[in-house]
Amino acid sequence: MKYSAPHIITEGAISYELGVLKGREIQYDFDKILVYLDAKGKLLFGKKFRVYREDREILYKLSLYFIRDRDRCKQFGMDLDKGLLLSGPVGCGKTSLMKLFKCIVPHQRPYSVIPSRNIVFGFNHLGYKIIGDYGNTQSFCFDDLGVEPEGVHFGKECNVMGEILLSRYELFLDHKIRTHATTNLNAQELESRYGSRVRSRMRELFNLVGFKAGSKDKRC
Ligand SMILES: Nc1ncnc2c1ncn2[C@@H]1O[C@H](COP(=O)(O)OP(=O)(O)OP(=O)(O)O)[C@@H](O)[C@H]1O
Ligand SMILES: [Mg+2]
C-alpha cells in the first residue's frame, strides 16, 4: 500500500502533493512539481539550491518524461521507452537533476547515478568483469559520459563506456531496459569519442534533452 498515492511525497513533517488522483490516473501539476523539486533539491544539495527561471523549460520536459506523459512527450520528440541523455555545459546542473528527478516518482524503478570515470577505474583494477557488471538488468545513469579516460587493464586498452553502451543497447532491444546518461559533449564529440557504431545505437537508446548552450555554471 506504500504507493497507493505515489503523487503524495512526505519529507520529514511535510507532505507534497504533486497532483490529484482522477479515477486511477494521477493528474500532475507542474507548479507543484517545481515546489517539490525546490524543497527536495535543498534537502539533497543544500540551501543554495533553487529552481532557476531559465531552467523551467528543461524542467518541464524532464517532468513530462518522469511522470510518463506519453502524449506530451511525443510533442517534444521524446519517446518514453528510451532513456535520457541530458547534455549541457559544465556545472549547469545535469547530475543534480538526474539525482533529483527520480525522487518525484518513488513508485518507479530507481536507477543508480554512477560517474563514468569510476567505472573505468573499476575496469583498470578488475578488468572485463566490470563491463559484465553494467550489462545487467538494473537501470543506470552514466554520469559525465565521454570525458572518462580510456580503460587500461594489464596493458590492454579498452573503450570501457563504449563497450558498456553496446551491452546496454542489447538490453534495451531484448528487455526494454532503459539507460540514462549525462554529458558535456555534443553529438559530434560523442561520435569521435565512441565511433559511429556506438553513436548510432545511442540515438536509439536515448532521448536527447539539452540545456541551452549558454546555461550558467551553478558552481560559480
Ligand atoms: N538549481 C540549482 N541551484 C543551485 N545550485 C545548483 C543547482 N543545480 C546544481 N547546483 C549546484 O551547482 C553545482 C554543479 O551542479 P551539477 O554537478 O549538477 O552540474 P553538472 O551539469 O553535472 O556539472 P558537470 O558538467 O561538471 O558534471 C553543484 O555544486 C550543485 O549543487
Ligand atoms: Mg555532472
PDB file of C-alpha atoms in Angstrom, residues 123 128 151-158:
ATOM      1  CA  PHE A 123      37.874  -1.703 -15.119  1.00  0.00           C
ATOM      2  CA  TYR A 128      36.332  -7.137 -18.142  1.00  0.00           C
ATOM      3  CA  GLY A 151      40.500   1.952 -19.740  1.00  0.00           C
ATOM      4  CA  VAL A 152      43.740   0.000 -19.358  1.00  0.00           C
ATOM      5  CA  HIS A 153      43.868  -3.420 -17.724  1.00  0.00           C
ATOM      6  CA  PHE A 154      47.219  -5.236 -17.662  1.00  0.00           C
ATOM      7  CA  GLY A 155      48.434  -3.059 -20.526  1.00  0.00           C
ATOM      8  CA  LYS A 156      45.418  -3.784 -22.705  1.00  0.00           C
ATOM      9  CA  GLU A 157      43.398  -0.734 -23.723  1.00  0.00           C
ATOM     10  CA  CYS A 158      39.617  -0.703 -23.801  1.00  0.00           C
TER      11      CYS A 158
END
